[in-house]
């Protein structure tokens, strides 16, 4: 919905990066495309750029709407716009679709120039470190030497952390929201069940479903249904759905009975038509692999030794996917390095999804932090 | 493993119940079979009988081993046996496989006399109330007017609760372990994802996979993997598996990488070969439907007004499937009726699965309660 505080109509842009990318997997991508959007204006000092990193199912379309699709509001439109918490009257905000995605950047559905067919199962595994490398290339393309802010929630927050480690000179502030420094066994377990649902779908064809003119919809639907359970809190599900029945009485069958079943199946069906299964696999692997402390024998404080950025770390009380405990571990590691970090745990009943939602205290905190940034 | 405190070699028994059963679904089952096992001896007063109700994936084989399968230890063998917490030197313990199961009682894989084919998808939905009706028939068959104890964990605990409501004169003590008075939206959500995994498996054939000489293994495997995540605690998964890799380094592929993935996939594969998919669907529906307060407008205290039994209610600290909060709600409803209830929350890191495991304090509590029962 277009409002006066919206960036309004936006147009995606493409860049072809002709420089080979040496991925952590060992594979080399000779060149690749990135789709991105920008909102606001880059100032003459080029000191007001804000990079927004998306999470598992996100993309470059962070704010505003497309001219031909009035209901195509960007996923963080409530956060980014003129006079919003991330104010496009002051900042030049960039959203980019990560490599391996399915919204325009090179990914499994893209044509591999070497074969003339979609990469499919041949698309290499990509990591958060790889993504930050590509985002650096985009920054170069846009003439940005230093980001005022790199921001993201969940997997996007992990990218913000990685920026401060890999390019300490090129990021002044990191907004790390509902994130973690690594996934736990339980996190990985949920991701693996989601992956197995996709991979064992008989229409997956080892990732080459494009050749068979089909999609592993069943598996992707299950993956999304499961994901949704982890994004919502027990309490918010109870409050929103409880044990309400669609028809008011038991049907004694296996079709939709409870409202929560209806909701999850609807979300699953919708997602299965909109997202690419191979991309989903890649995104969950990037989540599983992220572990900056790993090269320091698990010592997260050691990992942040070279970081120079200032940090705002935020977590939400009902988030059980990446609980506040995870954010506090990040904060501790930063404090161990006497890094300037602000931290707040925001009271919210909406679970992990809270980072995407309107919350007055949350948005005021981000606004205050952003307003204090000198550009 | 046979030990001196084991009931030893056991043999299942069958009973054919020729009395029609009017299920809550409205369907009438003209007759059905129940498989059960007994351990210990029924005393002359017939006052020492203990009924053990199994949970989602359990069955009648509660203790001991089969003569031809040394590794076939019953699922609660650590709890039941000579000199164990439920002492078969004192008590006559009965385990029964519930209707709809797949271990010998009439279920979806059984031949429907009317068609000469397996019930398959035509097996009716069964509820906890239906099960208790059949268990009452078994009690009649064994000449037991009153159980000293009806006991169970999880879904088994729900059956114990139902006994006290439906047959208040026929149960003196109810052991209600790691249970709940109803499932939450989150609980139902997990069950529905598991069901959808099975139902959308291309080898499910609407439940008639027997006719196609195949099994919906992929779906059942996913259901079990997901179930396992809910049975374990975040902490115990972290302690047992953490982020350990099978090979020590990243493989950059989708095969098993993390130990937790290996564990879950192994559990899923094993289960998919041992359990019937239609039974799994039925068991989860029985879980979803259980809600004794529902006929009292959600008032659980009102639901227990007619109960006469004494209760031991137990919960485990790390159980996030049926948290202690659920048990406390049951205890409160019982106390509102001035019912004699003992309650303990047991410290354990093993999550919902704790009720199946050895835990000294837990077993001592049960032993003390059982020892105090006059027979």
XYZ file of C-alpha atoms in Angstrom:
750
model
C 0.000 0.000 0.000
C 1.463 3.300 -1.047
C 1.630 5.886 1.695
C 3.213 9.307 1.848
C 6.077 7.840 3.827
C 6.855 5.308 1.147
C 9.703 5.548 -1.304
C 6.988 5.039 -3.889
C 7.493 3.457 -7.284
C 10.857 1.721 -7.625
C 12.747 0.020 -10.431
C 15.277 -2.751 -10.026
C 18.695 -2.353 -11.610
C 21.180 -4.926 -12.788
C 24.949 -5.081 -12.734
C 27.097 -7.648 -14.455
C 30.218 -8.330 -12.393
C 32.883 -9.531 -14.770
C 35.440 -10.298 -12.111
C 35.870 -13.985 -11.182
C 34.591 -14.880 -7.749
C 36.501 -17.544 -5.808
C 33.842 -19.127 -3.660
C 34.596 -20.701 -0.297
C 33.550 -24.033 -1.810
C 36.526 -23.860 -4.163
C 34.401 -23.251 -7.240
C 35.131 -20.156 -9.293
C 32.278 -18.154 -10.773
C 33.685 -16.353 -13.776
C 31.070 -13.659 -13.736
C 27.602 -13.095 -12.346
C 24.683 -10.711 -12.239
C 23.282 -8.897 -9.282
C 19.890 -7.245 -9.170
C 19.505 -4.390 -6.742
C 17.343 -1.410 -5.883
C 18.247 1.942 -4.417
C 16.164 4.444 -2.523
C 17.159 7.995 -1.691
C 20.253 9.760 -3.018
C 23.939 9.167 -2.592
C 25.398 12.393 -1.213
C 28.430 14.087 -2.745
C 30.718 12.781 0.002
C 29.378 9.275 -0.699
C 29.084 8.890 3.058
C 25.401 8.106 3.423
C 25.086 4.649 1.873
C 23.180 1.933 3.715
C 23.325 -1.673 2.520
C 20.360 -3.872 3.386
C 21.103 -7.610 3.426
C 18.130 -9.929 3.056
C 17.365 -13.114 4.953
C 16.357 -16.613 3.850
C 13.352 -15.775 1.715
C 14.034 -12.106 1.087
C 15.418 -10.266 -1.900
C 16.527 -6.878 -3.244
C 13.058 -5.374 -3.191
C 13.279 -3.896 0.248
C 10.955 -0.900 -0.007
C 8.429 0.773 -2.266
C 6.264 -0.766 -4.960
C 6.518 -1.693 -8.601
C 4.606 0.445 -11.068
C 2.608 -2.447 -12.459
C 1.996 -4.278 -9.177
C 0.362 -2.163 -6.490
C 0.538 -4.956 -3.911
C 4.271 -5.490 -4.365
C 5.438 -3.681 -1.224
C 9.071 -4.278 -0.321
C 9.705 -6.572 2.614
C 11.097 -3.836 4.879
C 8.952 -0.977 3.637
C 7.826 -0.283 7.204
C 11.440 0.424 8.179
C 12.775 2.237 5.117
C 11.445 5.357 3.469
C 11.200 9.123 3.772
C 11.030 9.986 7.499
C 11.035 6.316 8.467
C 13.487 4.746 10.912
C 15.943 4.304 8.038
C 15.263 7.659 6.465
C 15.698 7.846 2.701
C 15.686 11.622 2.950
C 19.109 11.269 4.589
C 20.416 7.907 3.454
C 21.048 6.190 0.145
C 19.647 2.733 0.792
C 20.568 -0.282 -1.319
C 18.873 -3.650 -1.398
C 20.621 -6.474 -3.265
C 19.535 -9.999 -4.128
C 22.197 -12.463 -3.100
C 23.915 -14.924 -5.379
C 21.999 -18.177 -5.446
C 18.731 -16.325 -5.034
C 15.770 -16.463 -7.348
C 14.772 -12.868 -7.854
C 17.140 -11.800 -10.584
C 20.673 -12.293 -9.360
C 22.560 -15.272 -10.728
C 21.169 -18.388 -9.166
C 20.243 -22.006 -9.820
C 17.480 -21.014 -12.253
C 19.851 -18.805 -14.261
C 21.347 -20.062 -17.490
C 24.895 -21.344 -17.107
C 26.738 -19.886 -20.101
C 28.935 -22.976 -20.303
C 26.012 -25.349 -20.878
C 23.206 -23.142 -22.137
C 20.959 -24.688 -19.466
C 19.963 -23.617 -15.957
C 22.628 -24.259 -13.342
C 20.111 -26.293 -11.353
C 21.941 -28.726 -9.123
C 25.266 -27.481 -10.476
C 24.969 -24.112 -8.836
C 27.701 -24.016 -6.215
C 27.036 -23.777 -2.494
C 27.429 -20.138 -1.450
C 28.334 -18.787 1.951
C 27.789 -15.543 3.820
C 31.439 -14.708 3.118
C 30.862 -15.187 -0.609
C 27.856 -12.884 -0.484
C 29.793 -10.148 1.235
C 32.435 -10.421 -1.506
C 29.767 -9.826 -4.143
C 28.248 -6.981 -2.158
C 31.682 -5.373 -2.049
C 31.764 -5.597 -5.847
C 28.405 -3.839 -5.955
C 29.728 -1.139 -3.640
C 32.658 -0.606 -6.006
C 30.266 -0.424 -8.938
C 28.275 2.274 -7.157
C 31.417 4.183 -6.162
C 30.912 3.583 -2.458
C 34.133 3.248 -0.520
C 32.533 2.965 2.870
C 29.009 2.096 3.933
C 27.569 4.270 6.668
C 25.544 1.218 7.658
C 25.238 -2.441 6.722
C 21.985 -3.780 8.152
C 19.983 -6.958 8.199
C 17.815 -9.293 10.189
C 18.391 -13.003 10.736
C 20.621 -14.222 7.905
C 20.852 -10.548 6.888
C 22.285 -9.730 10.288
C 24.913 -12.419 9.772
C 25.971 -10.660 6.582
C 26.256 -7.398 8.516
C 28.540 -9.170 11.008
C 30.611 -10.626 8.188
C 31.074 -7.160 6.668
C 32.669 -5.921 9.872
C 35.079 -8.864 9.798
C 36.001 -8.964 6.116
C 35.939 -5.261 5.275
C 36.504 -3.453 8.573
C 37.469 -0.261 6.736
C 34.355 -0.224 4.589
C 31.564 -0.279 7.151
C 31.028 2.302 9.886
C 27.936 0.854 11.546
C 26.425 -2.617 11.618
C 22.765 -3.184 12.457
C 22.504 -6.804 13.546
C 18.903 -7.775 14.204
C 17.458 -11.117 15.355
C 20.698 -12.798 14.359
C 23.217 -15.265 15.748
C 26.925 -15.940 15.439
C 26.234 -19.538 14.411
C 23.362 -21.996 14.239
C 22.724 -24.588 16.923
C 22.082 -28.273 16.370
C 18.346 -27.600 16.665
C 18.521 -24.829 14.047
C 20.460 -27.093 11.685
C 18.028 -29.921 12.364
C 15.049 -27.852 11.234
C 16.935 -26.739 8.133
C 17.878 -30.305 7.282
C 14.308 -31.566 7.555
C 13.299 -28.730 5.212
C 16.062 -29.679 2.777
C 15.206 -33.354 2.901
C 11.567 -32.516 2.193
C 12.671 -30.756 -0.999
C 15.377 -33.208 -2.016
C 13.177 -36.303 -1.578
C 10.294 -34.782 -3.512
C 9.895 -36.964 -6.559
C 9.720 -33.855 -8.706
C 13.087 -32.560 -7.532
C 15.165 -34.528 -10.038
C 18.359 -33.782 -8.184
C 17.773 -30.062 -8.686
C 17.240 -30.289 -12.455
C 13.464 -30.012 -12.293
C 13.585 -27.185 -14.837
C 14.409 -29.764 -17.541
C 11.370 -31.779 -16.544
C 9.071 -28.789 -16.635
C 7.999 -29.385 -13.071
C 8.655 -28.072 -9.579
C 9.181 -29.892 -6.272
C 6.187 -28.011 -4.892
C 5.260 -30.559 -2.231
C 8.708 -30.445 -0.678
C 9.059 -26.685 -0.841
C 5.593 -26.318 0.660
C 6.543 -28.545 3.588
C 9.797 -26.630 4.052
C 7.918 -23.351 4.243
C 5.260 -24.712 6.596
C 7.997 -25.907 8.921
C 9.865 -22.629 8.600
C 6.753 -20.721 9.576
C 6.393 -22.665 12.807
C 9.904 -21.596 13.758
C 9.278 -17.943 12.830
C 6.245 -17.628 15.089
C 6.219 -17.883 18.854
C 4.202 -20.516 20.736
C 2.281 -17.706 22.414
C 1.501 -15.787 19.241
C 0.272 -18.946 17.545
C -1.923 -19.675 20.558
C -3.273 -16.123 20.537
C -3.841 -15.979 16.790
C -5.094 -19.514 16.122
C -5.456 -21.451 19.365
C -7.493 -24.587 18.766
C -10.015 -22.820 16.562
C -11.609 -25.055 13.965
C -12.489 -23.894 10.460
C -15.913 -25.469 10.600
C -16.522 -25.380 14.333
C -16.634 -29.170 14.760
C -14.293 -32.089 14.200
C -14.375 -33.490 10.684
C -12.687 -36.791 11.530
C -10.587 -36.579 8.404
C -7.217 -35.325 7.232
C -8.260 -32.194 5.382
C -7.825 -28.814 7.012
C -9.541 -28.787 10.407
C -7.770 -26.354 12.676
C -7.210 -22.740 11.681
C -3.469 -23.136 12.221
C -3.479 -25.928 9.620
C -5.277 -23.679 7.183
C -2.813 -20.867 7.747
C 0.284 -23.008 7.355
C -0.953 -24.790 4.266
C -1.889 -21.466 2.679
C 1.551 -20.052 3.420
C 3.176 -23.196 2.078
C 1.175 -23.210 -1.136
C 1.840 -19.534 -1.780
C 5.561 -19.890 -1.205
C 5.902 -23.013 -3.329
C 4.731 -21.020 -6.320
C 6.934 -18.014 -5.646
C 10.299 -19.305 -4.524
C 12.843 -21.559 -6.135
C 13.541 -24.855 -4.372
C 17.237 -24.882 -5.240
C 17.563 -21.360 -3.866
C 15.894 -22.485 -0.661
C 18.459 -25.252 -0.257
C 21.314 -22.799 -0.810
C 19.960 -20.245 1.652
C 19.646 -22.825 4.422
C 23.193 -24.062 3.816
C 24.521 -20.515 4.088
C 22.728 -20.301 7.439
C 24.172 -23.601 8.630
C 27.730 -22.775 7.578
C 27.982 -19.309 9.109
C 30.387 -19.502 12.050
C 32.994 -16.729 12.198
C 34.395 -18.055 15.462
C 35.226 -21.366 13.822
C 38.598 -20.246 12.525
C 39.391 -19.073 16.045
C 38.668 -22.390 17.760
C 35.201 -21.214 18.725
C 36.420 -17.960 20.270
C 34.000 -15.314 19.024
C 35.840 -12.536 20.842
C 38.993 -13.390 18.912
C 36.981 -13.328 15.688
C 35.987 -9.694 16.254
C 39.451 -8.451 17.095
C 39.889 -6.694 13.771
C 36.396 -5.193 13.642
C 36.227 -1.422 13.713
C 32.535 -0.736 13.174
C 30.005 0.464 15.682
C 27.163 -1.930 16.337
C 23.490 -1.884 17.119
C 22.400 -5.374 18.123
C 18.715 -6.097 18.613
C 16.829 -9.202 19.673
C 13.205 -10.054 20.447
C 11.899 -11.733 23.570
C 9.750 -14.361 21.882
C 12.248 -15.312 19.174
C 13.064 -18.961 19.761
C 14.847 -19.485 16.459
C 17.552 -16.950 17.326
C 16.921 -16.137 20.942
C 18.232 -13.117 22.813
C 20.921 -15.362 24.237
C 22.500 -15.457 20.767
C 22.552 -11.694 20.486
C 24.019 -11.365 23.944
C 26.850 -13.688 22.940
C 27.596 -11.342 20.039
C 27.439 -8.312 22.310
C 29.827 -9.946 24.772
C 32.335 -10.708 22.035
C 32.154 -7.102 20.874
C 32.548 -5.727 24.383
C 35.550 -7.996 24.885
C 37.127 -5.969 22.096
C 35.956 -2.675 23.558
C 33.868 -2.128 20.486
C 31.133 0.452 20.617
C 27.909 -1.569 20.777
C 24.345 -0.694 21.668
C 22.062 -3.590 22.530
C 18.393 -3.877 23.244
C 16.080 -6.830 23.770
C 12.699 -5.804 22.467
C 9.530 -7.153 24.007
C 7.458 -8.734 21.279
C 5.171 -11.717 21.039
C 5.788 -12.274 17.325
C 8.769 -14.570 17.543
C 11.569 -14.526 14.989
C 9.326 -12.702 12.522
C 9.331 -9.673 14.834
C 12.251 -8.133 12.978
C 10.007 -7.622 9.944
C 7.106 -6.120 11.800
C 5.996 -2.735 12.971
C 6.875 -2.202 16.609
C 7.034 1.313 17.937
C 9.841 0.785 20.434
C 11.881 -1.239 17.920
C 11.550 1.335 15.154
C 12.228 4.228 17.513
C 15.457 2.536 18.609
C 16.607 2.107 15.030
C 15.576 5.672 14.205
C 17.488 7.063 17.163
C 20.578 5.098 16.215
C 20.357 6.143 12.585
C 19.682 9.784 13.466
C 22.889 9.829 15.465
C 24.973 8.716 12.521
C 27.033 11.520 11.041
C 27.085 11.598 7.249
C 19.457 -56.665 27.148
C 18.207 -59.157 29.648
C 19.014 -58.331 33.226
C 17.951 -59.925 36.468
C 15.487 -57.113 36.983
C 13.791 -57.770 33.704
C 10.478 -59.524 33.276
C 12.413 -61.695 30.837
C 10.909 -63.502 27.875
C 7.379 -62.365 27.091
C 4.689 -63.448 24.670
C 1.986 -61.234 23.210
C -1.643 -62.312 23.520
C -4.649 -61.504 21.391
C -8.268 -60.909 22.197
C -11.071 -60.575 19.703
C -13.688 -58.119 20.976
C -16.968 -59.030 19.368
C -18.901 -56.108 20.760
C -19.549 -53.219 18.368
C -17.636 -50.065 19.140
C -19.333 -46.741 18.436
C -16.472 -44.435 17.659
C -16.597 -40.708 18.330
C -16.373 -40.213 14.568
C -19.765 -41.823 14.180
C -18.373 -44.951 12.552
C -19.186 -48.287 14.148
C -16.528 -50.985 14.318
C -18.375 -54.281 14.530
C -15.484 -56.082 16.112
C -11.746 -55.714 16.491
C -8.613 -57.367 17.796
C -6.328 -56.142 20.508
C -2.834 -57.429 21.107
C -1.514 -57.092 24.631
C 1.147 -58.351 27.001
C 1.056 -58.935 30.711
C 3.838 -59.077 33.256
C 3.516 -60.273 36.819
C 0.455 -61.984 38.320
C -3.086 -60.832 38.922
C -3.755 -61.360 42.609
C -6.822 -63.180 43.913
C -8.521 -59.905 44.847
C -7.830 -58.667 41.310
C -6.710 -55.422 42.900
C -3.196 -55.133 41.577
C -3.691 -54.494 37.882
C -1.763 -51.687 36.180
C -2.653 -50.601 32.654
C 0.127 -49.022 30.609
C -1.042 -46.788 27.761
C 1.418 -46.140 24.961
C 2.210 -42.904 23.196
C 2.467 -41.940 19.522
C 4.962 -44.536 18.354
C 4.607 -47.045 21.189
C 2.817 -50.348 21.431
C 1.862 -53.207 23.742
C 5.418 -54.462 24.178
C 6.198 -52.464 27.252
C 8.765 -54.676 28.994
C 10.862 -57.792 28.567
C 12.123 -59.376 25.371
C 10.887 -61.800 22.756
C 12.411 -65.253 22.750
C 13.654 -65.002 19.194
C 14.803 -61.362 19.287
C 17.263 -60.589 22.052
C 17.355 -56.877 21.170
C 13.591 -56.473 21.373
C 13.435 -54.794 24.786
C 10.073 -53.235 25.631
C 9.879 -49.456 25.463
C 9.423 -48.983 29.221
C 11.537 -51.896 30.396
C 13.568 -49.533 32.574
C 10.414 -48.667 34.508
C 8.621 -52.028 34.704
C 9.914 -55.308 36.059
C 10.715 -57.218 39.222
C 11.867 -54.691 41.855
C 11.617 -51.836 39.381
C 9.640 -48.644 39.974
C 6.528 -50.423 38.695
C 7.253 -53.695 40.425
C 5.960 -56.801 38.690
C 6.504 -58.753 41.897
C 3.549 -56.772 43.285
C 1.615 -55.636 40.254
C -0.001 -57.279 37.262
C 1.043 -54.964 34.449
C -0.734 -54.858 31.098
C 0.436 -53.231 27.909
C -2.033 -52.928 25.038
C -1.649 -51.791 21.457
C -4.284 -49.223 20.625
C -6.779 -49.466 17.817
C -5.370 -47.928 14.682
C -1.903 -49.051 15.616
C 0.390 -51.231 13.568
C 1.693 -53.816 16.009
C -1.103 -56.340 15.993
C -4.277 -54.601 17.089
C -6.796 -53.814 14.386
C -5.497 -50.943 12.338
C -5.197 -49.560 8.819
C -2.998 -52.451 7.693
C -5.462 -55.034 9.000
C -7.827 -56.778 6.620
C -11.320 -55.305 6.631
C -13.619 -58.354 6.671
C -16.170 -56.481 4.577
C -13.782 -55.967 1.649
C -11.097 -58.596 2.092
C -8.505 -55.828 1.704
C -6.596 -53.701 4.200
C -8.609 -50.863 5.706
C -6.000 -48.382 4.497
C -7.542 -44.988 4.122
C -10.906 -46.369 5.215
C -9.794 -46.974 8.757
C -11.780 -44.534 10.861
C -10.224 -41.726 12.869
C -9.916 -42.889 16.473
C -9.790 -40.765 19.592
C -8.421 -41.149 23.097
C -11.985 -41.721 24.279
C -12.362 -44.562 21.771
C -9.153 -46.146 23.005
C -10.268 -46.041 26.602
C -13.490 -47.786 25.570
C -11.477 -50.604 24.009
C -9.178 -50.788 27.018
C -12.254 -51.187 29.203
C -13.263 -54.139 27.041
C -9.820 -55.633 27.598
C -10.213 -55.108 31.342
C -13.527 -56.979 31.215
C -11.893 -59.770 29.244
C -9.209 -60.092 31.913
C -11.746 -59.972 34.743
C -10.454 -56.675 36.088
C -13.153 -54.481 37.615
C -10.818 -51.775 38.793
C -7.304 -50.863 37.821
C -4.992 -50.057 40.700
C -3.203 -47.768 38.247
C -3.591 -46.497 34.709
C -0.307 -44.992 33.602
C 1.231 -43.415 30.560
C 3.495 -40.734 29.187
C 2.616 -38.121 26.592
C -0.384 -39.455 24.635
C -0.375 -42.334 27.138
C -0.838 -39.847 29.959
C -3.830 -38.402 28.104
C -5.379 -41.864 28.104
C -4.793 -42.113 31.841
C -6.615 -38.792 32.272
C -9.466 -40.003 30.087
C -9.831 -43.149 32.221
C -10.455 -41.043 35.296
C -13.179 -39.126 33.442
C -14.940 -41.948 31.627
C -14.601 -44.743 34.174
C -14.138 -43.007 37.514
C -15.081 -46.194 39.380
C -12.591 -48.346 37.532
C -9.302 -46.576 38.194
C -7.815 -45.882 41.618
C -4.626 -44.108 40.577
C -3.595 -42.265 37.425
C 0.050 -41.717 36.550
C 0.110 -38.816 34.104
C 3.603 -38.192 32.811
C 4.834 -35.540 30.343
C 1.271 -34.988 29.232
C -1.145 -32.144 28.544
C -4.878 -31.552 28.723
C -4.905 -30.441 25.082
C -2.497 -29.562 22.295
C -1.567 -25.981 21.458
C -1.538 -24.437 18.002
C 2.202 -25.043 17.808
C 1.769 -28.728 18.738
C -0.962 -29.135 16.106
C 1.194 -27.305 13.574
C 4.059 -29.756 13.958
C 1.642 -32.676 13.667
C 0.081 -31.241 10.541
C 3.418 -30.757 8.816
C 4.203 -34.384 9.642
C 0.843 -35.490 8.238
C 1.225 -33.418 5.106
C 4.665 -34.934 4.550
C 3.069 -38.384 4.554
C -0.098 -37.492 2.672
C 1.727 -35.662 -0.139
C 4.251 -38.456 -0.607
C 3.627 -39.755 -4.092
C 3.689 -43.302 -2.735
C 0.878 -42.634 -0.260
C -1.965 -43.301 -2.701
C -4.512 -41.812 -0.357
C -3.584 -44.398 2.273
C -3.993 -47.410 -0.037
C -0.287 -47.898 -0.615
C -0.649 -51.575 0.371
C -2.413 -52.190 -2.949
C 0.502 -50.632 -4.798
C 3.072 -52.695 -2.958
C 4.878 -49.587 -1.808
C 5.248 -47.397 1.260
C 5.297 -43.612 1.662
C 8.738 -43.928 3.198
C 9.945 -40.418 2.311
C 7.007 -38.798 4.040
C 7.105 -41.018 7.112
C 10.841 -40.448 7.383
C 10.352 -36.668 7.333
C 7.567 -36.960 9.908
C 9.839 -38.902 12.235
C 12.792 -36.549 11.746
C 10.548 -33.640 12.643
C 9.089 -35.504 15.594
C 12.564 -36.187 16.926
C 13.415 -32.501 16.964
C 10.389 -31.885 19.173
C 11.237 -34.775 21.494
C 14.744 -33.507 22.229
C 15.654 -30.308 24.008
C 17.692 -27.540 22.382
C 20.307 -28.001 25.100
C 20.540 -31.765 24.794
C 20.924 -31.516 21.022
C 23.635 -28.937 21.516
C 25.393 -31.132 24.078
C 25.073 -34.338 22.082
C 25.677 -33.038 18.561
C 26.545 -29.344 18.597
C 27.968 -28.325 15.251
C 30.092 -31.445 14.921
C 30.725 -32.489 11.357
C 30.902 -36.115 10.243
C 34.036 -35.539 8.230
C 35.511 -32.616 10.109
C 35.257 -30.159 7.230
C 32.501 -28.657 5.117
C 31.555 -30.747 2.084
C 29.714 -27.970 0.246
C 26.958 -30.376 -0.724
C 23.594 -31.620 0.482
C 24.562 -35.025 1.799
C 24.958 -35.556 5.522
C 27.428 -33.030 6.918
C 26.566 -32.322 10.531
C 26.247 -35.115 13.083
C 22.724 -33.971 13.929
C 21.750 -34.516 10.285
C 23.196 -38.008 10.391
C 21.313 -38.822 13.576
C 17.975 -37.528 12.349
C 18.206 -39.197 8.984
C 19.152 -42.491 10.629
C 16.179 -42.254 12.988
C 13.900 -41.356 10.092
C 15.079 -44.225 7.916
C 14.739 -46.742 10.725
C 11.245 -45.599 11.615
C 10.024 -45.513 8.046
C 10.688 -49.231 7.813
C 9.100 -50.111 11.143
C 5.965 -48.026 11.454
C 2.842 -47.744 9.374
C 2.172 -44.358 7.797
C -1.602 -44.574 8.180
C -1.135 -45.400 11.865
C 1.097 -42.366 12.237
C -1.630 -40.162 10.821
C -4.195 -41.629 13.202
C -1.982 -41.244 16.265
C -1.348 -37.570 15.545
C -5.063 -36.907 15.049
C -5.829 -38.521 18.412
C -3.283 -36.141 19.934
C -4.810 -33.127 18.215
C -8.377 -33.996 19.186
C -7.824 -34.682 22.885
C -9.470 -31.873 24.848
C -11.580 -32.993 27.812
C -12.334 -29.395 28.785
C -13.937 -28.748 25.424
C -17.369 -30.035 26.451
C -17.139 -27.725 29.458
C -16.447 -24.548 27.469
C -12.736 -24.860 28.121
C -13.134 -25.293 31.878
C -10.758 -28.094 32.805
C -11.744 -27.950 36.468
C -15.346 -28.652 35.494
C -14.155 -31.560 33.376
C -12.606 -33.280 36.401
C -15.577 -32.849 38.670
C -16.565 -36.524 38.442
C -13.047 -37.895 38.773
C -12.377 -40.001 41.842
C -8.880 -41.296 41.243
C -5.686 -40.245 42.935
C -3.104 -38.703 40.652
C 0.622 -38.564 40.233
C 1.468 -35.912 37.670
C 5.042 -35.567 36.464
C 6.714 -33.178 34.035
C 10.270 -32.520 32.902
C 12.066 -29.203 32.876
C 13.402 -29.356 29.331
C 10.239 -30.719 27.710
C 9.132 -28.063 25.249
C 6.567 -30.230 23.487
C 4.480 -30.628 26.661
C 6.051 -28.216 29.095
C 5.617 -28.232 32.850
C 3.099 -25.451 32.405
C 0.725 -28.028 30.870
C 1.079 -30.382 33.806
C 0.538 -27.567 36.251
C -2.727 -26.715 34.500
C -3.844 -30.315 35.058
C -2.767 -30.191 38.695
C -4.681 -26.969 39.232
C -7.851 -28.446 37.762
C -7.482 -31.463 40.037
C -6.859 -29.320 43.103
C -9.928 -27.253 42.235
C -11.853 -30.490 42.791
C -9.938 -31.300 45.970
C -8.597 -34.398 44.278
C -5.585 -36.073 45.802
C -2.711 -35.186 43.481
C 1.040 -35.405 43.822
C 3.061 -33.360 41.382
C 6.739 -33.079 40.643
C 8.719 -31.279 37.963
C 11.802 -33.344 37.298
C 15.044 -31.730 36.279
C 16.192 -33.320 33.053
C 17.942 -32.135 29.931
C 16.405 -34.762 27.679
C 13.296 -32.895 26.630
C 9.994 -34.659 25.980
C 11.796 -37.974 25.628
C 12.737 -37.812 29.317
C 9.666 -39.830 30.291
C 11.167 -42.864 28.566
C 14.600 -42.565 30.090
C 16.381 -43.685 33.211
C 16.480 -40.902 35.766
C 17.082 -41.779 39.377
C 14.905 -39.096 40.934
C 12.090 -39.751 38.429
C 12.068 -43.493 38.981
C 12.341 -43.116 42.742
C 9.285 -40.858 42.706
C 7.278 -43.392 40.749
C 8.525 -46.206 42.957
C 7.562 -44.350 46.127
C 4.115 -43.610 44.752
C 3.591 -47.204 43.632
C 4.927 -48.616 46.907
C 2.303 -46.614 48.752
C -0.549 -48.121 46.783
C -2.521 -50.665 48.784
C -3.423 -53.801 46.863
